[in-house]
Short mmCIF file of C-alpha atoms in Angstrom, two decimals:
data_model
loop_
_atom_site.label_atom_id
_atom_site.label_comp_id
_atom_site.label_asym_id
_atom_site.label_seq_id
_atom_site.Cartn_x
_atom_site.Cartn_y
_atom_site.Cartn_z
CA UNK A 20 38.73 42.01 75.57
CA UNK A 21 35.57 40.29 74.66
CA UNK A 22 35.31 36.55 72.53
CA UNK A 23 33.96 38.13 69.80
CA UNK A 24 36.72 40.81 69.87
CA UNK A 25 39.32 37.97 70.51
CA UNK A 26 37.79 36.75 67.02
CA UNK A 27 38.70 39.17 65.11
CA UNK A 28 42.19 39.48 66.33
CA UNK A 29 43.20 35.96 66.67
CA UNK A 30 45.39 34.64 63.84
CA UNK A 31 47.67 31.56 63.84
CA UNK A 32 50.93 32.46 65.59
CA UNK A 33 53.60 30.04 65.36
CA UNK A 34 56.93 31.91 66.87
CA UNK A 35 56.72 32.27 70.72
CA UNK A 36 58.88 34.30 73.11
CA UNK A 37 60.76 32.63 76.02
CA UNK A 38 58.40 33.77 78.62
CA UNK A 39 56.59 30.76 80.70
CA UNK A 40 52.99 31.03 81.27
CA UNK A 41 52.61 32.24 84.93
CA UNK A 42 50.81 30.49 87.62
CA UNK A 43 47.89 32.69 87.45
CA UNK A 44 47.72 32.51 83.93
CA UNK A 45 48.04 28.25 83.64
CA UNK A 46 45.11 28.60 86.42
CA UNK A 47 42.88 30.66 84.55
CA UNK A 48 43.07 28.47 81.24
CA UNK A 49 43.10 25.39 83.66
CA UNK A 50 39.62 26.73 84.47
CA UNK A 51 38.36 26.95 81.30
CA UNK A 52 39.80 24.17 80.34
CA UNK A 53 37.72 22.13 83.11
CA UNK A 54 34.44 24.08 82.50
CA UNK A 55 34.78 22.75 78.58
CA UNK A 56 35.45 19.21 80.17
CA UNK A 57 32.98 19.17 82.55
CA UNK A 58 30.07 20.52 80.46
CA UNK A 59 30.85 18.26 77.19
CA UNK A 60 32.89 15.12 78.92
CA UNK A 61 35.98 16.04 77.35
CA UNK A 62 39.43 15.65 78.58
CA UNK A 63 41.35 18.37 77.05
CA UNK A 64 44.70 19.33 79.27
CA UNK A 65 46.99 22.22 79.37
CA UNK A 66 50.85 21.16 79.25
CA UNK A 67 53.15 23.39 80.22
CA UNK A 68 57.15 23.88 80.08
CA UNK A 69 57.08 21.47 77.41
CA UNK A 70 57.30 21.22 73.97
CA UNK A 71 57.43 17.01 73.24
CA UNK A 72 54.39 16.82 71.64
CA UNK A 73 56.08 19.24 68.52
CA UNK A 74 57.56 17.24 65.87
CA UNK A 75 61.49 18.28 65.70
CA UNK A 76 61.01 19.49 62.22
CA UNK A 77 59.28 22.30 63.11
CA UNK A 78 61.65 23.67 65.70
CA UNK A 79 63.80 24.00 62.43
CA UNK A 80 61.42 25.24 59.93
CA UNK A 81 58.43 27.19 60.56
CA UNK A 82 57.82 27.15 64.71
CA UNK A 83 60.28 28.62 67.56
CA UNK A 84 59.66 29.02 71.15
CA UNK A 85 56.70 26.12 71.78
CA UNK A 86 56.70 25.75 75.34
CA UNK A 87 52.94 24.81 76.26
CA UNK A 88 50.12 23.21 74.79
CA UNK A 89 46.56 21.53 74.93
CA UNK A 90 45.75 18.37 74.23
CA UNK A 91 42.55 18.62 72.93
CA UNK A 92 41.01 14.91 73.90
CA UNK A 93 38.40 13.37 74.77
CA UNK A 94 36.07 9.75 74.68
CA UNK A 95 35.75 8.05 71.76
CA UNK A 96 32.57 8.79 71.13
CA UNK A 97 30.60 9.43 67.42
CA UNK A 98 30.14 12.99 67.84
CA UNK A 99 33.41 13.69 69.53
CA UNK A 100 35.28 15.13 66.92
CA UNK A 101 32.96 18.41 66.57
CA UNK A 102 32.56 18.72 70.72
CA UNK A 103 36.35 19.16 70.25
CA UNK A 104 36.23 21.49 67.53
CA UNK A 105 33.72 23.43 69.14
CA UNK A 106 35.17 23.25 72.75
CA UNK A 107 38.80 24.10 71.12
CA UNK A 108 37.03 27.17 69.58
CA UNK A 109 36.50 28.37 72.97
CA UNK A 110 39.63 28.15 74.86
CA UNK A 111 41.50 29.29 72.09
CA UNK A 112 38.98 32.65 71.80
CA UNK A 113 39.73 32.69 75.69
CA UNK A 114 43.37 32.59 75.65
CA UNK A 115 43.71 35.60 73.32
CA UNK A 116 41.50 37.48 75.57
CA UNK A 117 44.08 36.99 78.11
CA UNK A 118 46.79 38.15 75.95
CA UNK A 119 48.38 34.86 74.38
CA UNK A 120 48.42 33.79 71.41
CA UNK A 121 48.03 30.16 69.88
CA UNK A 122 48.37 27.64 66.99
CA UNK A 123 46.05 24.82 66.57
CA UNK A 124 48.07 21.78 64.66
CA UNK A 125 46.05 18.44 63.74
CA UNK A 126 48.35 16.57 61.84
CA UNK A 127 51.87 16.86 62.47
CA UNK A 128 52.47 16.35 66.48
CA UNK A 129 53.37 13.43 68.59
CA UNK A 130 50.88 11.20 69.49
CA UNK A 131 52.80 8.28 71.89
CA UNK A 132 53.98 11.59 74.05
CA UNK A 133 50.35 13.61 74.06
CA UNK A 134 48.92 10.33 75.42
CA UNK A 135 51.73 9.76 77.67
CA UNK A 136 51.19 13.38 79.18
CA UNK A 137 47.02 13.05 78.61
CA UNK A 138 47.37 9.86 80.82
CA UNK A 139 43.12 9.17 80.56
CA UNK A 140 42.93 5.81 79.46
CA UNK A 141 43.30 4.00 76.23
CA UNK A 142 39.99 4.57 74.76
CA UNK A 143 40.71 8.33 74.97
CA UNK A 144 40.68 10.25 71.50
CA UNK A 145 43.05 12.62 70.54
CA UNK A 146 42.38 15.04 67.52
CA UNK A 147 45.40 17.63 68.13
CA UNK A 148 47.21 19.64 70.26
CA UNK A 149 46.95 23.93 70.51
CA UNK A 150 49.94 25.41 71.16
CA UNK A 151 49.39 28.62 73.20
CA UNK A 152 51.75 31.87 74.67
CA UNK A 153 53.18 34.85 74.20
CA UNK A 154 53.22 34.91 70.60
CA UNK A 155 56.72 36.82 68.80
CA UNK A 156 53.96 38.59 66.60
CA UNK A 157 50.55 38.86 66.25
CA UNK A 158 50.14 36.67 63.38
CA UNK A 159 48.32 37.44 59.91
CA UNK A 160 44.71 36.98 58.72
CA UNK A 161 43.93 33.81 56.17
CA UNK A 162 42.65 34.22 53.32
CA UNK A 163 39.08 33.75 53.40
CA UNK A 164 36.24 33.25 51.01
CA UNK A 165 32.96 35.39 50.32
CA UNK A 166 30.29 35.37 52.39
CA UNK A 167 28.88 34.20 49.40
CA UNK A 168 30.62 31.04 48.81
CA UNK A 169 29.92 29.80 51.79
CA UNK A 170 26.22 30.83 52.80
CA UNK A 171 22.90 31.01 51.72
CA UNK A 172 19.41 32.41 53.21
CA UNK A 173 15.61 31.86 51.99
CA UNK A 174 14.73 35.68 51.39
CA UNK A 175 16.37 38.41 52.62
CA UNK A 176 19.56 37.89 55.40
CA UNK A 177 19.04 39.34 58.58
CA UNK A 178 21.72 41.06 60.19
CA UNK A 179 22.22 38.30 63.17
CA UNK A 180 22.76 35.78 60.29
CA UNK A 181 25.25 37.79 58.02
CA UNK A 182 27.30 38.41 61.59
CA UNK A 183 27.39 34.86 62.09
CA UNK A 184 28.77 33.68 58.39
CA UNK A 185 31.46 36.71 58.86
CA UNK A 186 32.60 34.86 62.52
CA UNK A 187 32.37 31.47 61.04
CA UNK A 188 34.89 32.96 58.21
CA UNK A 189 36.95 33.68 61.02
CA UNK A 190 37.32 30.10 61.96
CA UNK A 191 40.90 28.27 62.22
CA UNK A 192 40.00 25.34 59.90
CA UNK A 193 42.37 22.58 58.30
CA UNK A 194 44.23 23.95 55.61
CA UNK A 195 42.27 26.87 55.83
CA UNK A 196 39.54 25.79 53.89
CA UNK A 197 36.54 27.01 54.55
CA UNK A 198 34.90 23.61 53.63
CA UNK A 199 31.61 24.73 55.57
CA UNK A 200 28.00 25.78 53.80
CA UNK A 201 25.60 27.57 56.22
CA UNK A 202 21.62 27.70 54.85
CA UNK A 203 19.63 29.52 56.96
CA UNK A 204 15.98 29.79 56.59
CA UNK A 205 13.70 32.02 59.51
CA UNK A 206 15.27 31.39 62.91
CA UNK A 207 16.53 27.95 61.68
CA UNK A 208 20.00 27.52 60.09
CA UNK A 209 22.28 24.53 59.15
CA UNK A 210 26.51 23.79 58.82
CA UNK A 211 27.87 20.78 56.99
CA UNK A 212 31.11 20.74 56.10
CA UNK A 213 33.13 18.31 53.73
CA UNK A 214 34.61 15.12 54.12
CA UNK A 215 38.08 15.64 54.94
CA UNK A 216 39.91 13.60 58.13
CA UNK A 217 39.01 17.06 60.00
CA UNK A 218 35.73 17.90 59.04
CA UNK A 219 33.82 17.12 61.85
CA UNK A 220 36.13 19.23 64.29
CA UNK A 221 36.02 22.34 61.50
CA UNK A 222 32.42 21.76 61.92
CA UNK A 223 32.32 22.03 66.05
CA UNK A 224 35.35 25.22 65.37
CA UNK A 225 33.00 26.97 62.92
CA UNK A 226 29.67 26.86 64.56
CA UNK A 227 31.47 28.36 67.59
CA UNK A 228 31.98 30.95 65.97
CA UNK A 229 29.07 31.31 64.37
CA UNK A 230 27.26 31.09 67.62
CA UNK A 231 29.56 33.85 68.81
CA UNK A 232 28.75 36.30 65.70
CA UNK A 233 24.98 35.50 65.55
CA UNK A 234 24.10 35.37 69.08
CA UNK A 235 22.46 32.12 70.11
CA UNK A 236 19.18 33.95 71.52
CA UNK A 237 18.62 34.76 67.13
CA UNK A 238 18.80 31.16 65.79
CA UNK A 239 18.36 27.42 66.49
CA UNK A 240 20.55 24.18 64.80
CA UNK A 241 18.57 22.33 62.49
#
């Protein structure tokens, strides 16, 4: 399975089976995990056999069977927030191509034991926790806007940018909002999106997946 067919396929799944991640698997999202790290000085980490950074509640309500996660961290920098969204994007894409299945959460998980288990220093930033596995089902698709709420081009769309609004759409954002607006314009195209406490990591998320749709070789960030 390719990203971009991981992105069609990958929905929020919050029901896991009882089946631990095997070694080979933890190393292969270890790697990827490192790769995002080492190319954007994150320090995202993969838990595993562990399921303290879940609030209780859930366990009773709408989650079952959390038994890894990723702590999706990194400096405290000004533009952090959307190289976490962005690097997130990735590893999540990558985990369903290996056959798991995640949830990304932002607002309800514990903090005091995702820093304990981070362990990179205090002036490490922590925006939320993914859990990932072998999901119960496959999970449903969110209800999205129009292309045409969302996007708009100077003339006439070409195909690389219509791809790349359709990925973006795609996007795990808070609430499943879709707060984003893509203008495009030749080769040049530009993603803002809203003011919420998560906009900047739905930004990083959704031009992932952008990127992914359009192809990177078609377009440039304004």
């Amino acid at each position: 399975m390719t990203l971009q067919e991981a992105m069609a396929v990958r929905h929020t799944v919050r029901k896991y089976k009882n089946t631990p991640l095997s070694a080979d698997m933890a190393d292969k999202l270890n790697c990827r995990i490192s790769e995002q790290n080492k190319k954007y000085g994150l320090s995202m980490k993969l838990v595993t056999q562990s399921n303290d950074a879940m609030p209780a509640i859930f366990a009773k309500t709408m989650s079952k069977g959390v038994r890894n996660y990723i702590i999706i961290a990194g400096p405290n920098t000004p533009d952090i927030c959307e190289k976490l969204g962005y690097s997130s994007a990735d590893v999540m894409l990558y985990a369903q191509t290996l056959g798991l299945n995640t949830w990304w959460i932002g607002g309800m998980y514990s903090r005091k034991n995702a820093k304990k288990n981070l362990g990179a220093g205090d002036n490490a930033k922590i925006v939320g926790i993914v859990a990932v596995g072998y999901g119960e089902e496959q999970g449903v698709p969110h209800k999205s806007k129009a292309a045409s709420e969302v996007a708009s081009y100077a003339g006439t769309a070409p195909d690389w940018f219509n791809a790349g609004v359709a990925a973006a759409l795609l996007a795990p954002t808070a609430m499943n909002k879709q707060e984003f607006t893509i203008c495009g314009n030749g080769n040049q195209v530009s993603m803002t999106c809203g003011k919420g406490s998560y906009s900047d990591v739905d930004l990083g998320i959704s031009k992932y997946h952008f990127e992914l749709g359009a192809g990177t070789e078609n377009f440039t960030w304004m």
